[in-house]
Short mmCIF file of C-alpha atoms and ligand atoms in Angstrom, two decimals:
data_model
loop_
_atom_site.label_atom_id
_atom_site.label_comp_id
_atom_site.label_asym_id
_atom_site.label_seq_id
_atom_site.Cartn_x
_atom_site.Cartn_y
_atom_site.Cartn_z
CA UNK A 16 -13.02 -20.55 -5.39
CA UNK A 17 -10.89 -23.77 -6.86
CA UNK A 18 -7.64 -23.93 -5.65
CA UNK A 19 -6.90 -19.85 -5.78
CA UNK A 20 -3.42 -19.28 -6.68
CA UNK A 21 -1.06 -16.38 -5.57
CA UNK A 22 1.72 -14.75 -7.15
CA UNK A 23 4.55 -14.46 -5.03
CA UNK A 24 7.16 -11.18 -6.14
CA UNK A 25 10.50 -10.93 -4.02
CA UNK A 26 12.07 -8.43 -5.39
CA UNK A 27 14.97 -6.47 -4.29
CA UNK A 28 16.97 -5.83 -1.11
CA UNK A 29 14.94 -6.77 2.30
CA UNK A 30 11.96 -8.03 -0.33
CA UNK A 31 12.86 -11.68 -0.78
CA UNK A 32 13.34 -11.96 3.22
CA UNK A 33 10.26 -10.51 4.75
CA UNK A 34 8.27 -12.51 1.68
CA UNK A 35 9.67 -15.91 2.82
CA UNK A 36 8.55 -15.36 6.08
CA UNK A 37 4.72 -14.03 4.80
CA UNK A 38 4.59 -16.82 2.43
CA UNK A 39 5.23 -19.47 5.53
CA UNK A 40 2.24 -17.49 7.05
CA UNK A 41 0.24 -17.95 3.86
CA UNK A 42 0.66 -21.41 4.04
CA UNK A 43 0.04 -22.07 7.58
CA UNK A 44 -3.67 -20.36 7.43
CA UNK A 45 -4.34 -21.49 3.79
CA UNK A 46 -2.71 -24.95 2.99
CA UNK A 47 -5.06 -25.03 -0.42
CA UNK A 48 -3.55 -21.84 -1.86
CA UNK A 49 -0.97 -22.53 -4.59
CA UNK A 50 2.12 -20.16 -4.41
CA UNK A 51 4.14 -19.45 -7.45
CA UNK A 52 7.36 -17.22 -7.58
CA UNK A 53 8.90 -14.67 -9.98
CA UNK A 54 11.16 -12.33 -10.64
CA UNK A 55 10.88 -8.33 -10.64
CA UNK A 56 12.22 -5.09 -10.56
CA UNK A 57 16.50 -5.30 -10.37
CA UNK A 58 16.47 -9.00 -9.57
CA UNK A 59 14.74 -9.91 -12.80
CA UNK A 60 16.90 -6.71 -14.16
CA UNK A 61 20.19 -8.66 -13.56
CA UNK A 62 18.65 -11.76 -14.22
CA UNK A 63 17.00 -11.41 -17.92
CA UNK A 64 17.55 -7.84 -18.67
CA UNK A 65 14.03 -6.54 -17.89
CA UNK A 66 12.62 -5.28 -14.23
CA UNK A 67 8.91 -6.67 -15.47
CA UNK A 68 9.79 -9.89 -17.67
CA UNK A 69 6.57 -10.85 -19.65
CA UNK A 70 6.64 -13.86 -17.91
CA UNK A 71 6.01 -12.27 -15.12
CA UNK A 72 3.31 -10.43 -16.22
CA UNK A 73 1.48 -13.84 -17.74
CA UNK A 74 1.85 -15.38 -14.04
CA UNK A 75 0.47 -11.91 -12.45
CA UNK A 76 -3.05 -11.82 -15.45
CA UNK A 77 -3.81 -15.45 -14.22
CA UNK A 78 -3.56 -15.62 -10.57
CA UNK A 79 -5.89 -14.11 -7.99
CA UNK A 80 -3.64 -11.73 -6.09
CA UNK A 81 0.02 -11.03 -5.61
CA UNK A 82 2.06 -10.54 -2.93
CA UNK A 83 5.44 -7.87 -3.51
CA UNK A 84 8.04 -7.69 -1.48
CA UNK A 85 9.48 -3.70 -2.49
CA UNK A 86 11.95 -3.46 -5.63
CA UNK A 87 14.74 -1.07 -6.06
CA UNK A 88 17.94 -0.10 -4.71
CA UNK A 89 21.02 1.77 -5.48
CA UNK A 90 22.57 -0.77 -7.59
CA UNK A 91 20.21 0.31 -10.05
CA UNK A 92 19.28 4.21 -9.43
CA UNK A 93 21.22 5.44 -12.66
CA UNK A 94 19.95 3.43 -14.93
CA UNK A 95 18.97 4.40 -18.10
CA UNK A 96 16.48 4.79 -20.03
CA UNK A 97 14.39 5.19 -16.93
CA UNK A 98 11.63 2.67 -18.03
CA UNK A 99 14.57 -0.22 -16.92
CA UNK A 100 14.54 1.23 -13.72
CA UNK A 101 13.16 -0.97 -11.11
CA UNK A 102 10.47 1.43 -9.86
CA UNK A 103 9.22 2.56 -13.13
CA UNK A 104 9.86 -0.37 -15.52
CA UNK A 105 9.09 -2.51 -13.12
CA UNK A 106 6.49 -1.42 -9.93
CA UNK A 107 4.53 1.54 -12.02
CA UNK A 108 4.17 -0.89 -15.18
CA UNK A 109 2.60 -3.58 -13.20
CA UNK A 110 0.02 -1.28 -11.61
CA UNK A 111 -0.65 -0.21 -15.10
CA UNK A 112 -0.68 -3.28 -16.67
CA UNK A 113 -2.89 -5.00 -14.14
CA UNK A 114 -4.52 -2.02 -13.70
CA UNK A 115 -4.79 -1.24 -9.62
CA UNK A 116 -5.94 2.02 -10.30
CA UNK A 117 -6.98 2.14 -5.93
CA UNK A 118 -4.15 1.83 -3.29
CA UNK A 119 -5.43 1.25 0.10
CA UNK A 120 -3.28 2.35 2.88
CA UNK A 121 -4.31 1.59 6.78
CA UNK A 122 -2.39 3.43 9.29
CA UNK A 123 -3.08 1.91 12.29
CA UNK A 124 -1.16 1.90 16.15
CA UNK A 125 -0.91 -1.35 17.20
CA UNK A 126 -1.46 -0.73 21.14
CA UNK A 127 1.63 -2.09 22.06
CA UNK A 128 3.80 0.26 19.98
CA UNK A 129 2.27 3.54 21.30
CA UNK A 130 5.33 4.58 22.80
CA UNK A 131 7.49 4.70 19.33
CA UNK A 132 4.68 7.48 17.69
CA UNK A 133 6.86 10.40 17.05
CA UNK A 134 3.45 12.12 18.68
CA UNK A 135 2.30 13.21 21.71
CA UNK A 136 0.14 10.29 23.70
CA UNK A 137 -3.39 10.99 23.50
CA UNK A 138 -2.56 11.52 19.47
CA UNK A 139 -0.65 8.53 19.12
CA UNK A 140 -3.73 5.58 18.54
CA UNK A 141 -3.55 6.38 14.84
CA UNK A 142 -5.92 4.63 12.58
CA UNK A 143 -7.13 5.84 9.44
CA UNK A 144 -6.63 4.81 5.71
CA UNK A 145 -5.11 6.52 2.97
CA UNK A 146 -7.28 5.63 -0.56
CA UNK A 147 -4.68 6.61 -3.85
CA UNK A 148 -5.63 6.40 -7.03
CA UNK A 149 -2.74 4.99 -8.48
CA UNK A 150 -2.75 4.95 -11.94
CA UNK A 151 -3.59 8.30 -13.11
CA UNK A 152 -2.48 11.68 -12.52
CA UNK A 153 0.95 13.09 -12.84
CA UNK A 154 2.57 9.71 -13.00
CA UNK A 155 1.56 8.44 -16.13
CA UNK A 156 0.28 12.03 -18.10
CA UNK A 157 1.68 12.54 -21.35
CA UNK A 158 3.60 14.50 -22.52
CA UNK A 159 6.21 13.77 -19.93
CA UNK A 160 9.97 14.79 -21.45
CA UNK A 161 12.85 17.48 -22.02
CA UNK A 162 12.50 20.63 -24.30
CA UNK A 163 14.87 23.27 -25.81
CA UNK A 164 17.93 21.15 -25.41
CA UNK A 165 17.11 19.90 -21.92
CA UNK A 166 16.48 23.02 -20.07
CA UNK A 167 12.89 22.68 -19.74
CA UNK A 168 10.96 19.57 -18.07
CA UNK A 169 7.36 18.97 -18.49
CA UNK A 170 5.29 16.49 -16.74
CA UNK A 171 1.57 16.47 -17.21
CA UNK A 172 -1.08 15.38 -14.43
CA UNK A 173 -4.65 14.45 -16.32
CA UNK A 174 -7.42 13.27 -14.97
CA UNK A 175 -10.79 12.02 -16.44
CA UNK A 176 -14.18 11.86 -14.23
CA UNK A 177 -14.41 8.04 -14.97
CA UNK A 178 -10.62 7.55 -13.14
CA UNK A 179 -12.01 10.06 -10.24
CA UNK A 180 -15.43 8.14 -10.29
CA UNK A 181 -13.92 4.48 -9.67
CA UNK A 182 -11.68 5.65 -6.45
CA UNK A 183 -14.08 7.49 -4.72
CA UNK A 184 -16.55 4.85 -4.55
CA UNK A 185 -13.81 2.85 -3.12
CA UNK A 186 -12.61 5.17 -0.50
CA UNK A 187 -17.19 5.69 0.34
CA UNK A 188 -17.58 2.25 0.43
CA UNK A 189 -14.88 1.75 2.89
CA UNK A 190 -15.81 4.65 5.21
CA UNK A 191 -19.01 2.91 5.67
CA UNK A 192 -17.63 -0.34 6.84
CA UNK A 193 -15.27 2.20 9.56
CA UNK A 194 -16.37 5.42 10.94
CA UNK A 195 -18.66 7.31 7.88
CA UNK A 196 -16.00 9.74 7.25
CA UNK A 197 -14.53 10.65 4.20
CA UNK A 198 -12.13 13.54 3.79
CA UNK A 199 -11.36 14.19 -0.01
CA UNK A 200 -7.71 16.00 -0.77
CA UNK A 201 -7.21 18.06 -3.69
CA UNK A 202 -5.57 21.51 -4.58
CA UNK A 203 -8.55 23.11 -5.49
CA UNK A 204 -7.89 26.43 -5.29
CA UNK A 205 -4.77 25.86 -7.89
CA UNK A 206 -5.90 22.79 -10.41
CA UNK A 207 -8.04 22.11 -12.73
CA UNK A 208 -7.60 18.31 -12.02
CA UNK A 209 -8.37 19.27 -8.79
CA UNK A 210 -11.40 20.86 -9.41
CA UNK A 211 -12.52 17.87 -11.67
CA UNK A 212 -11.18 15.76 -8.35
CA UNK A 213 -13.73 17.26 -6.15
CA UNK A 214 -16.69 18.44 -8.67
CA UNK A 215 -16.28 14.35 -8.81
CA UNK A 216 -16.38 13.09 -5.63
CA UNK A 217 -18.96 15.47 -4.48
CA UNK A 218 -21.29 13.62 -7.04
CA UNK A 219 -20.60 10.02 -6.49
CA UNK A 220 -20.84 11.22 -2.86
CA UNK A 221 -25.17 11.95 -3.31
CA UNK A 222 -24.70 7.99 -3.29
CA UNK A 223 -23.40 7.62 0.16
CA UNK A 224 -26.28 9.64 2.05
CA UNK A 225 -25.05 7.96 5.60
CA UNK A 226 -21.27 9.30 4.71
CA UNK A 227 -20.05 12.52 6.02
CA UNK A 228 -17.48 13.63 3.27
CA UNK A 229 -15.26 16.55 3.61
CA UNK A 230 -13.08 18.39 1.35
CA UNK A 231 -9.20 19.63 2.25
CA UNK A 232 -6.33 20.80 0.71
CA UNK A 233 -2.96 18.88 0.34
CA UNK A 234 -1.15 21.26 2.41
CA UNK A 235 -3.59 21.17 5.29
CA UNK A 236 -4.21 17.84 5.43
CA UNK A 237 -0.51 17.54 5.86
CA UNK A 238 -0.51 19.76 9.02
CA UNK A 239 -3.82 18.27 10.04
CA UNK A 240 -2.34 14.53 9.50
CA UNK A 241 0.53 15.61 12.56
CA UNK A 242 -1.70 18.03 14.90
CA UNK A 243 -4.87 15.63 15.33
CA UNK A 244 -4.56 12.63 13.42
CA UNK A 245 -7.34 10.61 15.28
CA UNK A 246 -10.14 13.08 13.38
CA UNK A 247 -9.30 11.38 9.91
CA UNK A 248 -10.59 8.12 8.72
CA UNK A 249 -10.56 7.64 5.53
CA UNK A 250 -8.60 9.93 2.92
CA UNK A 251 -9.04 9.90 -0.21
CA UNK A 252 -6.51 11.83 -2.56
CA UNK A 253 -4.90 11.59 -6.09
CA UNK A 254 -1.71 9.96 -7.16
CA UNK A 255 1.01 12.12 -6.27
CA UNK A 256 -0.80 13.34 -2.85
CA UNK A 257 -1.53 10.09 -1.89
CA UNK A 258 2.05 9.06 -2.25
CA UNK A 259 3.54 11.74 0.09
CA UNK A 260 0.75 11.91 2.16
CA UNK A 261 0.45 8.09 2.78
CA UNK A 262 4.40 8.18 3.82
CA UNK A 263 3.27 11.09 6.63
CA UNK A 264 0.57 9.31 7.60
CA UNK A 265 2.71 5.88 7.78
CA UNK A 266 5.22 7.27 9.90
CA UNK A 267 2.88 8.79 12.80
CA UNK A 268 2.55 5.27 14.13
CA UNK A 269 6.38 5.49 14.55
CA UNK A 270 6.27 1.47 13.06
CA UNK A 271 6.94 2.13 9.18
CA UNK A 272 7.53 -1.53 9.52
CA UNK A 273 4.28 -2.85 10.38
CA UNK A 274 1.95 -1.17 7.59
CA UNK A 275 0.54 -3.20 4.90
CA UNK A 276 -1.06 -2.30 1.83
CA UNK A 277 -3.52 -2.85 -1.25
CA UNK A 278 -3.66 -2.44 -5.06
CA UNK A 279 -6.66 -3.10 -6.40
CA UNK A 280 -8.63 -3.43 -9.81
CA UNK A 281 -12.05 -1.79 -9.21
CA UNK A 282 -15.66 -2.15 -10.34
CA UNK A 283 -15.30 -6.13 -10.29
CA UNK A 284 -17.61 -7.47 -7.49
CA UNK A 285 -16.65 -7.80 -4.34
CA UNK A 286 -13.36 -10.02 -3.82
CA UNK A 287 -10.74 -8.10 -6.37
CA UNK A 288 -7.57 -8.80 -7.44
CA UNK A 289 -5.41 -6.74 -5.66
CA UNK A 290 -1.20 -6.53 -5.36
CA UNK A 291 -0.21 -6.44 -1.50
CA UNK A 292 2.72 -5.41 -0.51
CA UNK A 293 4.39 -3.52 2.86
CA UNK A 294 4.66 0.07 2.60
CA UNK A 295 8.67 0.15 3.27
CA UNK A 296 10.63 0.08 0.36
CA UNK A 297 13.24 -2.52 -0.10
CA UNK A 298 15.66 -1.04 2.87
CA UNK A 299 19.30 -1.81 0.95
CA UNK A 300 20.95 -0.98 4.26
CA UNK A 301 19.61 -4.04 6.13
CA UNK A 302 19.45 -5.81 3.62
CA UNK A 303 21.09 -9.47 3.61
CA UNK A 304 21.47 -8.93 7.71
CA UNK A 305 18.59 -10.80 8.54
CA UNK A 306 17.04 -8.11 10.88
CA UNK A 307 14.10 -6.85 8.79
CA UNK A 308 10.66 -6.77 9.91
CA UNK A 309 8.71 -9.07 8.06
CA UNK A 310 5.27 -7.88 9.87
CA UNK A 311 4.36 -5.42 7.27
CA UNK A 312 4.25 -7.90 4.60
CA UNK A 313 2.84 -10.58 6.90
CA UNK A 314 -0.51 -8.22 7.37
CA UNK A 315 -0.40 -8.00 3.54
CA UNK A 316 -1.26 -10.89 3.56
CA UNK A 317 -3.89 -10.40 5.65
CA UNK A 318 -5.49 -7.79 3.40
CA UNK A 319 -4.80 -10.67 0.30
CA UNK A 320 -6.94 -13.45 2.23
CA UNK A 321 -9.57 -10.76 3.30
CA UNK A 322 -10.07 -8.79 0.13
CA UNK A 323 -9.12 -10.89 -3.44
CA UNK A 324 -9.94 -14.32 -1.84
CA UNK A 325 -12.53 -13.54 0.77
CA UNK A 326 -11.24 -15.49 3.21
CA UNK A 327 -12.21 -13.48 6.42
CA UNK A 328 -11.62 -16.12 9.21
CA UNK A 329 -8.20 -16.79 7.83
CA UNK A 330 -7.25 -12.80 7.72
CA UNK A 331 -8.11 -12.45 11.66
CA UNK A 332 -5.66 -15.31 12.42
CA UNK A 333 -2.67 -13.85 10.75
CA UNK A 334 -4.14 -10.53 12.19
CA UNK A 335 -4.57 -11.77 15.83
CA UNK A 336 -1.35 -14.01 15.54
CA UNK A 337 0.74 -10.54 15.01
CA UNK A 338 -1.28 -8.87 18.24
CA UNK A 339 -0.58 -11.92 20.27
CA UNK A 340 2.89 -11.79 19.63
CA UNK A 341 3.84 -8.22 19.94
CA UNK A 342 2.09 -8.07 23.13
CA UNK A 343 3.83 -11.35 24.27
CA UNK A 344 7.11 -8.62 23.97
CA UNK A 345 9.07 -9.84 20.48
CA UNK A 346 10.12 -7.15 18.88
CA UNK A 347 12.14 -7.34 15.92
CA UNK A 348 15.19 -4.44 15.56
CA UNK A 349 13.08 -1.93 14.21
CA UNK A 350 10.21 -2.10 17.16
CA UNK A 351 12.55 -2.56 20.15
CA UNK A 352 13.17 0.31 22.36
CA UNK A 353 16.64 0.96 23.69
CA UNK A 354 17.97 -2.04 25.64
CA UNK A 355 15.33 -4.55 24.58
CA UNK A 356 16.13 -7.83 23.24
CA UNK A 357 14.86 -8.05 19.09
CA UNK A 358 15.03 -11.28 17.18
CA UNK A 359 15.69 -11.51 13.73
CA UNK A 360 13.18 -11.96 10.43
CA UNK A 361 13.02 -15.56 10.61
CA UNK A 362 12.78 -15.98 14.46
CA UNK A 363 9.80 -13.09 14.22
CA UNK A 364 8.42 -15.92 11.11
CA UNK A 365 8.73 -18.84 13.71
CA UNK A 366 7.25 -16.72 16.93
CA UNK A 367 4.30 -16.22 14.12
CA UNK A 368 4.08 -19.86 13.19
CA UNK A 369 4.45 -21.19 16.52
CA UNK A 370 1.11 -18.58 17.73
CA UNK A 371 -0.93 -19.99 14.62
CA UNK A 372 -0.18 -23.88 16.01
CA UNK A 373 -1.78 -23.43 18.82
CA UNK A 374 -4.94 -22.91 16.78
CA UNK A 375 -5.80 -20.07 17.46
C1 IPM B 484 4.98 3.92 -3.30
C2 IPM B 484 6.37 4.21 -3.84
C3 IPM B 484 6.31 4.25 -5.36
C4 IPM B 484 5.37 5.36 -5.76
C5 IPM B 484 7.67 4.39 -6.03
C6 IPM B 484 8.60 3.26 -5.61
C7 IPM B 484 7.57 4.48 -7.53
O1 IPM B 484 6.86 5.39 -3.30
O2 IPM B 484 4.45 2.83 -3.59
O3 IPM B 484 4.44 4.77 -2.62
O4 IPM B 484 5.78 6.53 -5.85
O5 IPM B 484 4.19 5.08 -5.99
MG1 MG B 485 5.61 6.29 -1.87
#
């Protein structure tokens, strides 16, 4: 690949910090990779009046990947029409536009954070991944709108089997790189898209002989997800499921702050493009104070170098570099237990940087 060339979103509140500190990362294991900035969500909002500027788009169709910081924040929660919003004009129109119609979610204990799972010890070594399809279902079905004077909502979740089709063999092709397990989520005994969901996925799954696939409903999984998370590894599950679900998930490691994440564009060979970004949102309460954890977005970048520019060697670095220094005790606010020392998001950048000069 010639000189690949990443887009670099900021974003709103803690985005812009935890990015400058991934980017410096980016650099450090990939000196050839040319980084370009722009603006999203309510930055580019306040700046030229739209959360997903064309401009921004152009940059995003003619890179290889892009790395998000989170957009949003309460500066901008009222705005209407809702397509300015930053979420919806600006996060849900880039999936759509670029369409990243599979989120890839890895839940994962890091070792050294055990103790902060909210779950008991022999449950707390978490690591499974949540596969979404992300741009179907209830979030983009039409009709969506207000009847009989605004008394009546309606919001419409459609499905086709091509949409189901080009997830699942995401989420089988993954389980056979991890533990041969998929567990499919639907609502089966309510939906029809559910029953397409799983008619679906029990099809494309005649292609994965070696893969054990199971099939579970939404609120099971949920309960199953907190009483024995260790017997999942790899979930795959619709828009809206996958979005709660991949929050529940996120939070049994008891480190929202270290997850990472992947949106990618399917069926294109085997390096992607793909949007990474952390799985916190833009946190407006720290924002500004310096204290955010920039780790999540740091092993985005990870996923970026492994998946949409196949750069394997270069992904372990960053990976180990982040295992090196949490076990070598820096913690940033978020990951310190009562009465240990944290350091802020740039000191957590340099303990990073320092790690990768030893050449490791
Ligand atoms: C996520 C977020 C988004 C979603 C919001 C910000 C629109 O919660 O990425 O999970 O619902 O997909
Ligand atoms: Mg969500």
């Amino acid at each position: 690949m010639a000189e690949p060339k990443v887009v670099v979103l900021p974003g709103d509140g803690i985005g812009p910090e935890v990015v400058e500190q991934a980017v410096r990362v980016l650099i450090a294991v990939a000196p050839d990779v040319a980084v370009e900035e722009r603006l999203i969500g309510g930055a580019a909002l306040d700046a030229v009046g739209h959360p997903l500027p064309q401009e921004t788009l152009d940059a995003c169709l003619r890179c290889n990947a892009v790395l998000l910081g989170a957009v949003g924040g309460p500066k901008w929660d009222c705005i209407q029409p809702v397509e300015l919003r930053p979420e919806v004009g600006g996060l849900l129109a880039l999936r759509k536009a670029l369409r990243l119609n599979a989120n890839l979610r890895p839940v994962r204990t890091f070792p050294a954070l055990a103790a902060a799972s909210p779950l008991k010890a022999e449950n707390a070594l978490v690591d499974l991944v949540v596969v979404r399809e992300l741009t179907g279902g209830i979030y983009f079905g039409r009709p969506r709108e207000r009847r009989e004077g605004g008394r009546v909502a309606v919001d419409t979740c459609l499905y086709s089997v091509d949409e189901v089709e080009a997830v699942a063999h995401v989420a089988f092709r993954l389980a056979s790189q991890r533990r041969r397990r998929v567990t499919s989520v639907d609502k089966a005994n309510v939906l029809e898209t559910s029953r397409l969901w799983r008619e679906t996925v029990e099809r494309v799954s005649s292609a994965y002989p070696e893969i054990e696939l199971e099939h579970m409903l939404v609120d099971n999984c949920a309960m199953q997800l907190v009483r024995n998370p260790r017997r999942f590894d790899v979930i795959l599950t619709e828009n809206l499921f996958g979005d709660v679900l991949s929050d529940e998930a996120a939070v049994l490691t008891g480190s929202l702050g270290m997850l990472p994440s992947a949106s990618l564009r399917t069926g294109q060979g085997s390096s992607p493009f793909g949007l990474y970004e952390p799985a916190h949102g833009s946190a407006p309460d720290i924002a500004g104070t310096g204290r955010a954890n920039p780790l999540a977005t740091v092993l985005s970048v990870a996923m970026l170098l492994r998946t949409s520019l196949a750069r394997p060697e270069a992904a372990d670095r960053v990976e180990r570099a982040v295992e090196r220094v949490l076990d070598a005790g820096v913690r940033t606010a978020d990951l310190a237990e009562a009465g240990q020392a944290w350091v802020g998001t740039r000191e957590m950048g340099d303990a990073l940087l320092a790690d990768l000069k030893l050449g490791r």
